[in-house]
Short mmCIF file of C-alpha atoms in Angstrom, two decimals:
data_model
loop_
_atom_site.label_atom_id
_atom_site.label_comp_id
_atom_site.label_asym_id
_atom_site.label_seq_id
_atom_site.Cartn_x
_atom_site.Cartn_y
_atom_site.Cartn_z
CA UNK A 24 30.79 -10.23 -27.94
CA UNK A 25 32.25 -10.20 -24.32
CA UNK A 26 29.75 -10.68 -21.65
CA UNK A 27 29.09 -7.57 -19.50
CA UNK A 28 30.94 -8.39 -15.94
CA UNK A 29 27.89 -9.79 -13.76
CA UNK A 30 29.70 -8.24 -10.87
CA UNK A 31 29.26 -4.71 -12.51
CA UNK A 32 32.64 -3.08 -13.08
CA UNK A 33 34.23 -1.25 -9.84
CA UNK A 34 35.40 2.31 -10.45
CA UNK A 35 37.17 4.16 -8.20
CA UNK A 36 37.67 7.73 -7.98
CA UNK A 37 39.91 10.09 -5.85
CA UNK A 38 37.15 12.01 -4.20
CA UNK A 39 35.15 8.68 -3.48
CA UNK A 40 38.18 7.33 -1.66
CA UNK A 41 39.22 10.54 0.18
CA UNK A 42 35.65 10.77 1.59
CA UNK A 43 35.29 7.06 2.62
CA UNK A 44 38.64 7.55 4.38
CA UNK A 45 37.33 10.72 6.11
CA UNK A 46 34.30 8.90 7.16
CA UNK A 47 36.37 6.18 8.56
CA UNK A 48 38.75 8.66 10.59
CA UNK A 49 35.87 10.59 12.06
CA UNK A 50 34.01 7.53 12.99
CA UNK A 51 37.39 6.01 14.80
CA UNK A 52 37.74 9.52 16.79
CA UNK A 53 34.02 9.33 17.91
CA UNK A 54 34.41 5.65 18.66
CA UNK A 55 37.62 6.68 20.92
CA UNK A 56 36.88 9.76 22.25
CA UNK A 57 33.12 10.43 22.74
CA UNK A 58 31.66 8.63 25.82
CA UNK A 59 29.81 5.31 25.29
CA UNK A 60 27.30 4.63 27.97
CA UNK A 61 26.08 1.57 26.08
CA UNK A 62 29.11 -0.37 27.10
CA UNK A 63 28.64 -0.09 30.73
CA UNK A 64 28.23 -3.18 32.60
CA UNK A 65 24.73 -2.29 33.66
CA UNK A 66 23.63 -2.42 29.97
CA UNK A 67 25.06 -5.64 29.05
CA UNK A 68 22.09 -7.27 28.44
CA UNK A 69 21.48 -4.79 25.61
CA UNK A 70 24.81 -5.10 24.15
CA UNK A 71 24.42 -8.92 24.27
CA UNK A 72 20.99 -8.83 22.38
CA UNK A 73 21.78 -6.49 19.99
CA UNK A 74 25.03 -8.23 19.09
CA UNK A 75 22.74 -11.58 18.86
CA UNK A 76 20.45 -10.00 16.71
CA UNK A 77 23.33 -8.26 14.67
CA UNK A 78 25.14 -11.76 14.16
CA UNK A 79 21.72 -12.96 13.24
CA UNK A 80 21.18 -10.44 10.38
CA UNK A 81 25.02 -10.53 9.49
CA UNK A 82 25.01 -14.14 8.87
CA UNK A 83 21.72 -14.08 6.67
CA UNK A 84 23.66 -11.19 4.70
CA UNK A 85 26.85 -13.60 4.79
CA UNK A 86 24.88 -16.54 3.35
CA UNK A 87 23.36 -14.24 0.55
CA UNK A 88 27.06 -13.09 -0.08
CA UNK A 89 28.24 -16.35 -0.56
CA UNK A 90 25.25 -17.62 -2.31
CA UNK A 91 25.51 -14.68 -4.69
CA UNK A 92 29.12 -15.18 -5.11
CA UNK A 93 28.80 -18.94 -6.04
CA UNK A 94 26.09 -17.84 -8.49
CA UNK A 95 28.28 -15.09 -10.08
CA UNK A 96 31.74 -16.77 -10.46
CA UNK A 97 31.02 -20.46 -11.08
CA UNK A 98 27.44 -21.25 -11.89
CA UNK A 99 26.30 -18.45 -14.00
CA UNK A 100 29.77 -18.28 -16.15
CA UNK A 101 28.79 -21.98 -17.17
CA UNK A 102 25.62 -20.85 -18.37
CA UNK A 103 26.79 -18.22 -20.07
CA UNK A 104 29.50 -20.12 -22.01
CA UNK A 105 26.61 -22.36 -23.19
CA UNK A 106 24.55 -19.93 -24.02
CA UNK A 107 26.98 -18.19 -26.34
CA UNK A 108 27.70 -21.73 -28.11
CA UNK A 109 24.05 -21.65 -28.80
CA UNK A 110 23.90 -18.42 -30.30
CA UNK A 111 27.33 -18.59 -32.18
CA UNK A 112 25.47 -22.09 -33.59
CA UNK A 113 22.77 -20.09 -35.23
CA UNK A 114 20.02 -20.60 -32.91
CA UNK A 115 17.36 -18.13 -32.81
CA UNK A 116 13.63 -18.21 -31.45
CA UNK A 117 10.98 -17.89 -34.17
CA UNK A 118 9.96 -14.79 -33.03
CA UNK A 119 9.91 -12.46 -29.91
CA UNK A 120 7.13 -10.49 -28.55
CA UNK A 121 6.60 -7.87 -26.36
CA UNK A 122 3.92 -6.81 -23.94
CA UNK A 123 4.04 -3.27 -23.18
CA UNK A 124 1.94 -0.96 -21.25
CA UNK A 125 2.15 2.97 -21.03
CA UNK A 126 0.05 5.52 -19.46
CA UNK A 127 0.66 9.19 -21.08
CA UNK A 128 4.36 8.56 -20.65
CA UNK A 129 6.55 11.34 -22.00
CA UNK A 130 7.49 11.22 -25.70
CA UNK A 131 11.25 11.06 -24.97
CA UNK A 132 10.75 7.98 -22.79
CA UNK A 133 8.72 6.20 -24.86
CA UNK A 134 10.87 6.85 -27.89
CA UNK A 135 13.94 5.54 -26.03
CA UNK A 136 12.12 2.32 -24.91
CA UNK A 137 10.88 1.47 -28.67
CA UNK A 138 14.55 2.64 -29.65
CA UNK A 139 16.00 -0.36 -27.70
CA UNK A 140 13.51 -2.77 -28.73
CA UNK A 141 13.95 -1.79 -32.62
CA UNK A 142 17.85 -2.26 -31.98
CA UNK A 143 17.78 -5.59 -30.75
CA UNK A 144 15.51 -6.51 -33.60
CA UNK A 145 17.88 -5.14 -36.15
CA UNK A 146 20.93 -6.56 -34.46
CA UNK A 147 19.56 -9.91 -33.83
CA UNK A 148 17.42 -10.24 -37.00
CA UNK A 149 14.76 -11.98 -35.07
CA UNK A 150 10.83 -11.34 -36.27
CA UNK A 151 9.61 -9.06 -33.47
CA UNK A 152 5.66 -8.39 -32.51
CA UNK A 153 4.86 -5.64 -30.27
CA UNK A 154 1.44 -5.83 -28.22
CA UNK A 155 0.93 -2.09 -26.92
CA UNK A 156 -1.38 -1.67 -24.02
CA UNK A 157 -2.49 1.92 -24.24
CA UNK A 158 -5.07 4.30 -22.28
CA UNK A 159 -4.77 7.42 -24.70
CA UNK A 160 -4.88 8.06 -28.37
CA UNK A 161 -1.94 10.32 -27.45
CA UNK A 162 0.50 7.35 -26.65
CA UNK A 163 -0.52 5.57 -29.93
CA UNK A 164 0.26 8.52 -31.91
CA UNK A 165 3.96 8.96 -30.45
CA UNK A 166 4.64 5.01 -31.06
CA UNK A 167 3.37 5.22 -34.82
CA UNK A 168 5.30 8.11 -35.51
CA UNK A 169 8.67 6.66 -34.07
CA UNK A 170 8.25 3.32 -35.83
CA UNK A 171 7.47 4.51 -38.86
CA UNK A 172 10.92 5.78 -39.33
CA UNK A 173 12.70 3.91 -36.98
CA UNK A 174 11.39 0.43 -38.04
CA UNK A 175 12.11 0.50 -41.65
CA UNK A 176 13.45 -2.68 -43.41
CA UNK A 177 13.06 -4.92 -40.18
CA UNK A 178 10.67 -7.23 -39.23
CA UNK A 179 8.45 -5.65 -36.64
CA UNK A 180 4.62 -5.85 -36.29
CA UNK A 181 2.79 -3.70 -33.79
CA UNK A 182 -0.68 -3.92 -32.41
CA UNK A 183 -2.63 -1.68 -30.16
CA UNK A 184 -4.78 -2.81 -27.37
CA UNK A 185 -6.71 0.04 -25.89
CA UNK A 186 -7.86 -0.68 -22.42
CA UNK A 187 -11.70 0.53 -21.38
CA UNK A 188 -11.25 0.40 -17.72
CA UNK A 189 -8.40 2.12 -15.70
CA UNK A 190 -5.32 0.35 -14.04
CA UNK A 191 -2.16 -1.43 -15.13
CA UNK A 192 -3.47 -4.93 -14.63
CA UNK A 193 -6.38 -4.20 -16.79
CA UNK A 194 -4.19 -3.31 -19.65
CA UNK A 195 -1.96 -6.55 -19.13
CA UNK A 196 -4.74 -8.67 -18.92
CA UNK A 197 -6.54 -6.99 -22.25
CA UNK A 198 -3.21 -7.16 -23.97
CA UNK A 199 -2.82 -10.85 -22.98
CA UNK A 200 -6.04 -11.81 -24.25
CA UNK A 201 -5.39 -10.24 -27.57
CA UNK A 202 -2.12 -12.40 -27.89
CA UNK A 203 -4.55 -15.53 -27.60
CA UNK A 204 -6.39 -14.02 -30.91
CA UNK A 205 -3.00 -14.31 -32.69
CA UNK A 206 -0.79 -17.70 -34.15
CA UNK A 207 1.78 -17.53 -30.86
CA UNK A 208 3.43 -20.64 -30.41
CA UNK A 209 3.53 -22.17 -26.66
CA UNK A 210 7.13 -21.79 -26.70
CA UNK A 211 7.41 -18.39 -28.19
CA UNK A 212 8.92 -16.12 -25.76
CA UNK A 213 7.31 -13.02 -24.39
CA UNK A 214 8.60 -9.91 -22.90
CA UNK A 215 6.92 -8.07 -20.20
CA UNK A 216 8.04 -4.47 -20.20
CA UNK A 217 7.14 -1.29 -18.68
CA UNK A 218 6.47 1.79 -20.69
CA UNK A 219 9.19 3.73 -18.82
CA UNK A 220 12.06 0.92 -19.45
CA UNK A 221 14.55 0.35 -21.95
CA UNK A 222 16.82 -2.39 -22.64
CA UNK A 223 20.71 -1.86 -22.85
CA UNK A 224 22.34 -3.65 -25.88
CA UNK A 225 22.54 -7.39 -26.32
CA UNK A 226 19.78 -8.20 -23.96
CA UNK A 227 18.20 -10.76 -26.36
CA UNK A 228 21.49 -12.54 -26.80
CA UNK A 229 22.07 -12.77 -23.16
CA UNK A 230 18.49 -14.08 -22.28
CA UNK A 231 17.17 -16.07 -25.10
CA UNK A 232 19.63 -18.89 -25.43
CA UNK A 233 18.86 -19.71 -21.59
CA UNK A 234 15.08 -21.04 -22.55
CA UNK A 235 17.17 -23.40 -25.19
CA UNK A 236 19.52 -24.37 -22.83
CA UNK A 237 16.86 -25.50 -20.41
CA UNK A 238 13.83 -26.66 -21.84
CA UNK A 239 12.11 -26.65 -18.56
CA UNK A 240 12.74 -23.00 -17.97
CA UNK A 241 9.76 -20.79 -17.14
CA UNK A 242 10.88 -17.44 -16.62
CA UNK A 243 13.98 -15.09 -16.25
CA UNK A 244 14.41 -11.32 -14.92
CA UNK A 245 17.26 -8.90 -15.41
CA UNK A 246 19.47 -6.56 -13.34
CA UNK A 247 17.72 -3.04 -13.28
CA UNK A 248 19.27 0.49 -13.19
CA UNK A 249 17.54 3.67 -12.95
CA UNK A 250 17.86 7.22 -14.79
CA UNK A 251 16.24 9.43 -12.22
CA UNK A 252 15.39 13.39 -12.81
CA UNK A 253 15.05 14.28 -9.32
CA UNK A 254 16.68 14.68 -6.11
CA UNK A 255 20.54 13.24 -5.92
CA UNK A 256 19.71 11.51 -2.73
CA UNK A 257 16.88 9.73 -4.16
CA UNK A 258 19.07 8.37 -6.84
CA UNK A 259 21.58 7.43 -4.26
CA UNK A 260 18.97 5.43 -2.58
CA UNK A 261 17.66 3.92 -5.72
CA UNK A 262 21.16 2.73 -6.68
CA UNK A 263 21.58 1.58 -3.24
CA UNK A 264 18.16 -0.56 -3.38
CA UNK A 265 19.61 -1.92 -6.91
CA UNK A 266 22.71 -3.08 -5.42
CA UNK A 267 20.98 -4.93 -2.73
CA UNK A 268 18.68 -6.53 -5.24
CA UNK A 269 21.42 -7.60 -7.48
CA UNK A 270 23.27 -9.27 -4.68
CA UNK A 271 19.91 -11.04 -3.51
CA UNK A 272 18.61 -12.23 -6.89
CA UNK A 273 22.01 -13.97 -7.57
CA UNK A 274 21.50 -15.77 -4.25
CA UNK A 275 17.71 -16.79 -4.71
CA UNK A 276 18.87 -17.97 -8.57
CA UNK A 277 21.20 -20.41 -7.15
CA UNK A 278 18.05 -22.38 -6.17
CA UNK A 279 16.67 -21.97 -9.63
CA UNK A 280 14.12 -19.49 -8.22
CA UNK A 281 13.30 -15.78 -7.41
CA UNK A 282 11.16 -13.98 -5.20
CA UNK A 283 9.96 -11.43 -7.83
CA UNK A 284 9.83 -11.33 -11.64
CA UNK A 285 9.94 -7.73 -12.13
CA UNK A 286 7.35 -5.80 -14.16
CA UNK A 287 10.00 -3.77 -15.43
CA UNK A 288 11.48 -6.24 -17.69
CA UNK A 289 11.19 -10.38 -17.37
CA UNK A 290 10.82 -12.87 -19.99
CA UNK A 291 8.39 -15.61 -19.99
CA UNK A 292 7.52 -18.66 -22.02
CA UNK A 293 4.11 -18.00 -24.11
CA UNK A 294 2.38 -21.35 -22.57
CA UNK A 295 2.76 -20.06 -18.87
CA UNK A 296 1.52 -16.45 -19.37
CA UNK A 297 -1.42 -17.15 -22.03
CA UNK A 298 -2.99 -19.71 -19.78
CA UNK A 299 -6.40 -18.40 -18.49
CA UNK A 300 -5.33 -19.10 -15.00
CA UNK A 301 -2.29 -16.76 -15.25
CA UNK A 302 -4.35 -13.88 -17.01
CA UNK A 303 -7.17 -14.43 -14.34
CA UNK A 304 -4.39 -13.80 -11.78
CA UNK A 305 -2.79 -10.61 -13.34
CA UNK A 306 -5.84 -8.75 -14.09
CA UNK A 307 -7.71 -9.33 -10.93
CA UNK A 308 -5.78 -10.95 -8.11
CA UNK A 309 -7.14 -10.87 -4.77
CA UNK A 310 -6.92 -11.99 -1.22
CA UNK A 311 -9.44 -12.54 1.22
CA UNK A 312 -8.75 -11.03 4.81
CA UNK A 313 -10.65 -11.40 7.95
CA UNK A 314 -11.16 -7.56 8.44
CA UNK A 315 -11.38 -6.38 5.07
CA UNK A 316 -12.86 -9.03 3.36
CA UNK A 317 -11.95 -9.82 -0.31
CA UNK A 318 -9.92 -7.04 -2.01
CA UNK A 319 -8.07 -6.79 -5.41
CA UNK A 320 -4.28 -5.93 -5.63
CA UNK A 321 -3.99 -2.68 -7.37
CA UNK A 322 -0.32 -2.73 -8.27
CA UNK A 323 2.27 -5.66 -7.76
CA UNK A 324 1.78 -7.59 -11.07
CA UNK A 325 5.23 -8.86 -10.45
CA UNK A 326 4.27 -10.47 -7.26
CA UNK A 327 1.00 -12.21 -9.06
CA UNK A 328 3.38 -13.44 -11.85
CA UNK A 329 5.85 -14.91 -9.62
CA UNK A 330 3.28 -16.62 -7.71
CA UNK A 331 1.30 -17.85 -10.62
CA UNK A 332 4.39 -19.84 -11.40
CA UNK A 333 5.60 -20.91 -7.79
CA UNK A 334 2.13 -22.18 -7.20
CA UNK A 335 1.45 -24.06 -10.20
CA UNK A 336 2.09 -28.26 -10.20
CA UNK A 337 5.80 -28.95 -9.43
CA UNK A 338 6.45 -25.49 -9.06
CA UNK A 339 8.89 -23.60 -11.60
CA UNK A 340 12.45 -22.84 -12.47
CA UNK A 341 13.35 -19.32 -12.73
CA UNK A 342 16.61 -17.45 -13.48
CA UNK A 343 18.21 -14.14 -12.84
CA UNK A 344 20.61 -12.77 -15.57
CA UNK A 345 23.11 -10.36 -14.02
CA UNK A 346 24.78 -9.59 -17.18
CA UNK A 347 21.24 -8.48 -18.99
CA UNK A 348 20.37 -4.90 -18.02
CA UNK A 349 16.93 -2.66 -18.29
CA UNK A 350 16.78 0.76 -17.24
CA UNK A 351 13.91 2.68 -15.87
CA UNK A 352 13.45 6.34 -16.48
CA UNK A 353 11.76 7.86 -13.15
CA UNK A 354 10.99 11.64 -13.24
CA UNK A 355 10.52 12.77 -9.42
CA UNK A 356 8.84 16.19 -8.64
CA UNK A 357 9.68 17.88 -5.25
CA UNK A 358 12.01 16.68 -2.84
CA UNK A 359 11.47 13.19 -3.43
CA UNK A 360 10.40 11.95 0.44
CA UNK A 361 6.69 11.66 -0.44
CA UNK A 362 7.37 9.55 -3.31
CA UNK A 363 9.81 7.46 -1.36
CA UNK A 364 6.93 6.87 1.10
CA UNK A 365 4.37 6.13 -1.09
CA UNK A 366 6.72 3.79 -3.05
CA UNK A 367 7.68 1.93 0.19
CA UNK A 368 3.81 1.53 1.31
CA UNK A 369 3.25 0.41 -2.17
CA UNK A 370 6.37 -1.78 -2.30
CA UNK A 371 5.99 -3.40 1.06
CA UNK A 372 2.17 -3.87 1.02
CA UNK A 373 2.55 -5.97 -2.20
CA UNK A 374 5.38 -7.94 -0.41
CA UNK A 375 3.35 -8.67 2.62
CA UNK A 376 0.20 -9.82 0.44
CA UNK A 377 2.18 -12.13 -1.76
CA UNK A 378 4.72 -13.46 1.02
CA UNK A 379 2.15 -15.24 3.09
CA UNK A 380 0.63 -16.98 0.28
CA UNK A 381 3.91 -18.00 -0.91
CA UNK A 382 4.86 -19.01 2.47
CA UNK A 383 1.66 -21.43 2.59
CA UNK A 384 3.07 -23.11 -0.34
CA UNK A 385 5.33 -24.87 1.84
CA UNK A 386 9.53 -25.49 1.67
CA UNK A 387 8.31 -29.02 0.02
CA UNK A 388 6.99 -27.36 -2.92
CA UNK A 389 8.82 -24.03 -3.55
CA UNK A 390 12.23 -25.29 -1.57
CA UNK A 391 13.78 -24.56 1.85
CA UNK A 392 15.84 -21.48 1.26
CA UNK A 393 13.30 -19.75 -1.03
CA UNK A 394 10.30 -20.72 1.52
CA UNK A 395 12.76 -18.95 4.35
CA UNK A 396 13.50 -15.76 2.36
CA UNK A 397 9.66 -15.41 2.35
CA UNK A 398 9.41 -15.94 5.94
CA UNK A 399 12.59 -13.48 6.39
CA UNK A 400 10.65 -10.82 4.90
CA UNK A 401 8.03 -11.03 7.39
CA UNK A 402 10.08 -11.32 10.32
CA UNK A 403 12.65 -8.56 9.76
CA UNK A 404 10.53 -5.46 10.25
CA UNK A 405 10.23 -6.32 14.33
CA UNK A 406 14.14 -7.09 14.84
CA UNK A 407 14.78 -3.98 12.89
CA UNK A 408 12.61 -1.56 15.24
CA UNK A 409 14.12 -3.56 18.59
CA UNK A 410 17.52 -1.83 18.46
CA UNK A 411 16.13 1.77 17.96
CA UNK A 412 13.41 1.17 20.52
CA UNK A 413 15.84 -0.15 23.20
CA UNK A 414 18.55 2.80 22.46
CA UNK A 415 15.62 5.57 22.85
CA UNK A 416 14.35 3.87 26.07
CA UNK A 417 17.95 3.69 27.46
CA UNK A 418 18.40 7.44 26.40
CA UNK A 419 15.46 8.36 28.59
CA UNK A 420 16.61 6.30 31.47
CA UNK A 421 20.54 7.01 31.34
CA UNK A 422 21.14 10.15 29.55
CA UNK A 423 21.43 11.36 25.87
CA UNK A 424 25.13 10.19 25.48
CA UNK A 425 23.34 6.74 24.97
CA UNK A 426 21.87 8.05 21.46
CA UNK A 427 25.53 9.26 20.75
CA UNK A 428 27.19 5.71 21.19
CA UNK A 429 24.09 4.30 19.14
CA UNK A 430 24.53 6.32 16.14
CA UNK A 431 28.24 5.54 16.10
CA UNK A 432 27.29 2.01 16.40
CA UNK A 433 24.68 2.40 13.55
CA UNK A 434 27.46 3.83 11.21
CA UNK A 435 29.71 1.46 11.96
CA UNK A 436 27.64 -1.88 11.29
CA UNK A 437 26.15 0.00 8.29
CA UNK A 438 29.51 0.68 6.97
CA UNK A 439 30.56 -3.02 7.04
CA UNK A 440 27.25 -3.57 4.85
CA UNK A 441 27.86 -0.92 2.57
CA UNK A 442 31.45 -2.11 1.83
CA UNK A 443 29.63 -5.24 0.21
CA UNK A 444 27.17 -3.06 -1.47
CA UNK A 445 30.01 -0.75 -3.23
CA UNK A 446 30.87 -3.68 -4.78
CA UNK A 447 27.52 -4.47 -6.01
CA UNK A 448 26.75 -1.18 -6.98
CA UNK A 449 30.14 -0.67 -8.95
CA UNK A 450 31.40 2.58 -7.24
CA UNK A 451 31.81 4.03 -3.40
CA UNK A 452 29.05 6.08 -2.49
CA UNK A 453 29.73 7.36 1.47
CA UNK A 454 26.20 7.93 1.97
CA UNK A 455 25.31 4.27 2.03
CA UNK A 456 25.63 3.68 5.80
CA UNK A 457 22.95 6.50 6.26
CA UNK A 458 20.62 5.55 3.25
CA UNK A 459 21.20 1.87 4.39
CA UNK A 460 19.78 2.44 7.76
CA UNK A 461 17.05 4.91 6.57
CA UNK A 462 16.01 2.36 4.39
CA UNK A 463 15.61 -0.34 7.14
CA UNK A 464 13.87 1.83 9.51
CA UNK A 465 11.35 3.30 7.30
CA UNK A 466 10.64 0.03 5.39
CA UNK A 467 10.29 -1.43 8.75
CA UNK A 468 7.82 1.19 10.10
CA UNK A 469 5.71 0.82 6.89
CA UNK A 470 5.28 -2.43 6.86
CA UNK A 471 4.08 -2.53 10.88
CA UNK A 472 1.73 0.23 9.59
CA UNK A 473 0.49 -1.42 6.61
CA UNK A 474 0.25 -5.09 8.13
CA UNK A 475 -3.13 -4.57 9.31
CA UNK A 476 -4.40 -2.41 6.27
CA UNK A 477 -3.46 -4.43 3.36
CA UNK A 478 -6.28 -3.29 1.55
CA UNK A 479 -5.07 0.04 1.56
CA UNK A 480 -3.38 0.91 -1.96
CA UNK A 481 -2.22 3.83 -3.62
CA UNK A 482 -0.37 4.20 -7.02
CA UNK A 483 0.55 7.84 -7.77
CA UNK A 484 2.94 7.22 -10.60
CA UNK A 485 -0.19 5.37 -12.46
CA UNK A 486 -2.91 8.17 -12.52
CA UNK A 487 -3.12 8.22 -9.04
CA UNK A 488 -5.06 5.16 -8.59
CA UNK A 489 -6.61 4.50 -5.20
CA UNK A 490 -8.33 1.12 -3.59
CA UNK A 491 -11.98 1.48 -3.02
CA UNK A 492 -12.87 0.58 0.32
CA UNK A 493 -16.05 0.07 2.30
CA UNK A 494 -18.24 3.31 3.65
CA UNK A 495 -20.13 4.12 6.29
CA UNK A 496 -20.30 2.12 9.68
CA UNK A 497 -18.21 -0.71 8.22
CA UNK A 498 -15.38 1.43 6.86
CA UNK A 499 -15.31 2.98 10.62
CA UNK A 500 -15.13 -0.08 12.21
CA UNK A 501 -12.65 -1.37 10.18
CA UNK A 502 -10.39 1.62 10.59
CA UNK A 503 -11.17 1.29 14.47
CA UNK A 504 -10.11 -2.35 14.36
CA UNK A 505 -7.05 -1.77 12.23
CA UNK A 506 -5.76 1.12 14.74
CA UNK A 507 -6.43 -1.25 17.49
CA UNK A 508 -4.39 -4.38 16.31
CA UNK A 509 -1.68 -2.02 15.22
CA UNK A 510 -1.22 -0.41 18.91
CA UNK A 511 -2.05 -4.19 20.41
CA UNK A 512 0.92 -5.59 18.51
CA UNK A 513 3.32 -2.41 19.16
CA UNK A 514 2.29 -2.70 22.78
CA UNK A 515 3.23 -6.35 22.90
CA UNK A 516 6.33 -5.76 21.19
CA UNK A 517 7.34 -2.79 23.69
CA UNK A 518 6.54 -4.79 26.69
CA UNK A 519 8.43 -7.88 25.51
CA UNK A 520 11.76 -5.66 24.16
CA UNK A 521 11.29 -3.53 27.62
CA UNK A 522 11.00 -6.79 29.82
CA UNK A 523 13.78 -8.32 28.18
CA UNK A 524 16.15 -5.61 28.16
CA UNK A 525 15.02 -4.95 31.90
CA UNK A 526 14.02 -1.64 31.00
CA UNK A 527 10.63 -2.25 32.20
CA UNK A 528 9.73 -3.85 35.63
CA UNK A 529 6.87 -6.20 35.17
CA UNK A 530 4.91 -6.88 38.51
CA UNK A 531 5.28 -10.59 40.15
CA UNK A 532 2.85 -12.84 38.41
CA UNK A 533 1.88 -14.07 42.06
CA UNK A 534 1.12 -10.18 43.02
CA UNK A 535 -1.02 -10.10 40.22
CA UNK A 536 -2.94 -13.03 41.06
CA UNK A 537 -3.43 -12.22 44.91
CA UNK A 538 -4.91 -8.81 43.59
CA UNK A 539 -7.33 -10.70 41.61
CA UNK A 540 -8.41 -13.05 44.58
CA UNK A 541 -6.95 -15.81 42.54
CA UNK A 542 -3.92 -16.28 44.99
#
């Protein structure tokens, strides 16, 4: 078997190239013929600062790109060669265990997920156990009907675990506890899978030998793609995010750690996930907050699993397998904007909740690079908003042509970043510069909003679960305080950026002291 390119095969089509050349041509005409007030000498401080912020962000992108290329072209190919030798030599794990959860999934989706498991069991010849966490008998009927005719003459064992409380975390916890009652060896390999995610062929061959090659390897996660039934722009946005993820994950894996072990598909050693500490963290993970008190995580089980491994004594070893691919099937109704907003609220909230405690582990425990990656996620939301705020304020003071120049600047810089994402996506998509900026601004805004409301959670595509908050006067006080803190920090941000760019004139401190009778 020839491994899939870790870089994704790049496909060029005449239409894509034509649209790219048109985009670059129009951008060049705009830069050379439209008034660019932002280049006036009076605005040099804004230019210098935006350039400084841009250089910082671009250098960080460049660091990730270099590290990702090192991993993809030098480090991982060596791993792949060794793993192929292990597999060709006849090594196989004693069994493969799948932990799946589902919630009233469409029949065709469930059958496609199970079909990928059955095909891997058939081609690999490895005994397979499937522990299926369900919430409704209808899901179980679909699974039974499919396996009865598709899994004949192969070694597949099926166990259902019916959850008695709502929520994916409850389903995972009950399923893991059920596994503890079976004869699962500590070194058995357990796949965590979502009920809407299927494996592309060869995933066992690409992932499992890594655990034999590295006896201390705790977990691996894979590349992701999407089959999205819904608006075309949302599919483009999802593919762009997965291209960013593909780059970042390879960069992180060079440190033999990753920032998240996706719940869509990750593989763990059994002794890690069947420990009481791990199970309790996944099923009832929580944080203590000065305003919201103790609140449980509604979603974000992938953040809990990675923290459980990172925080254990000696930390953990985790790898990204860029030539192993899982695919998520998503059905989006309507225009998709509301679903996008809700997804970002959920993802950004989980990221902020988990990031702070991972930072608290310290660079000595998780490594300097991974520690700084967590730090950067907390900082980037403010630096992203500095440019738009300065441009809008300057447009109010100097005229609307500043906004034209800003748009040209945004499209130019995001086009440069998109050229890299084209490679990691495997195809040119001319909408990436726009979608990239849309994603950055919306994500930053969502983070600023959610940072003081971390207990507010909602999961629309899992039965529309909502967090249970306080009531009465306490809820009113918490809401008012969250609004106050958001306004306070935004006010400080506006003052700091405005004063630095000299868009706001602050009074002389000596005058203020005299007015207060202190001078």
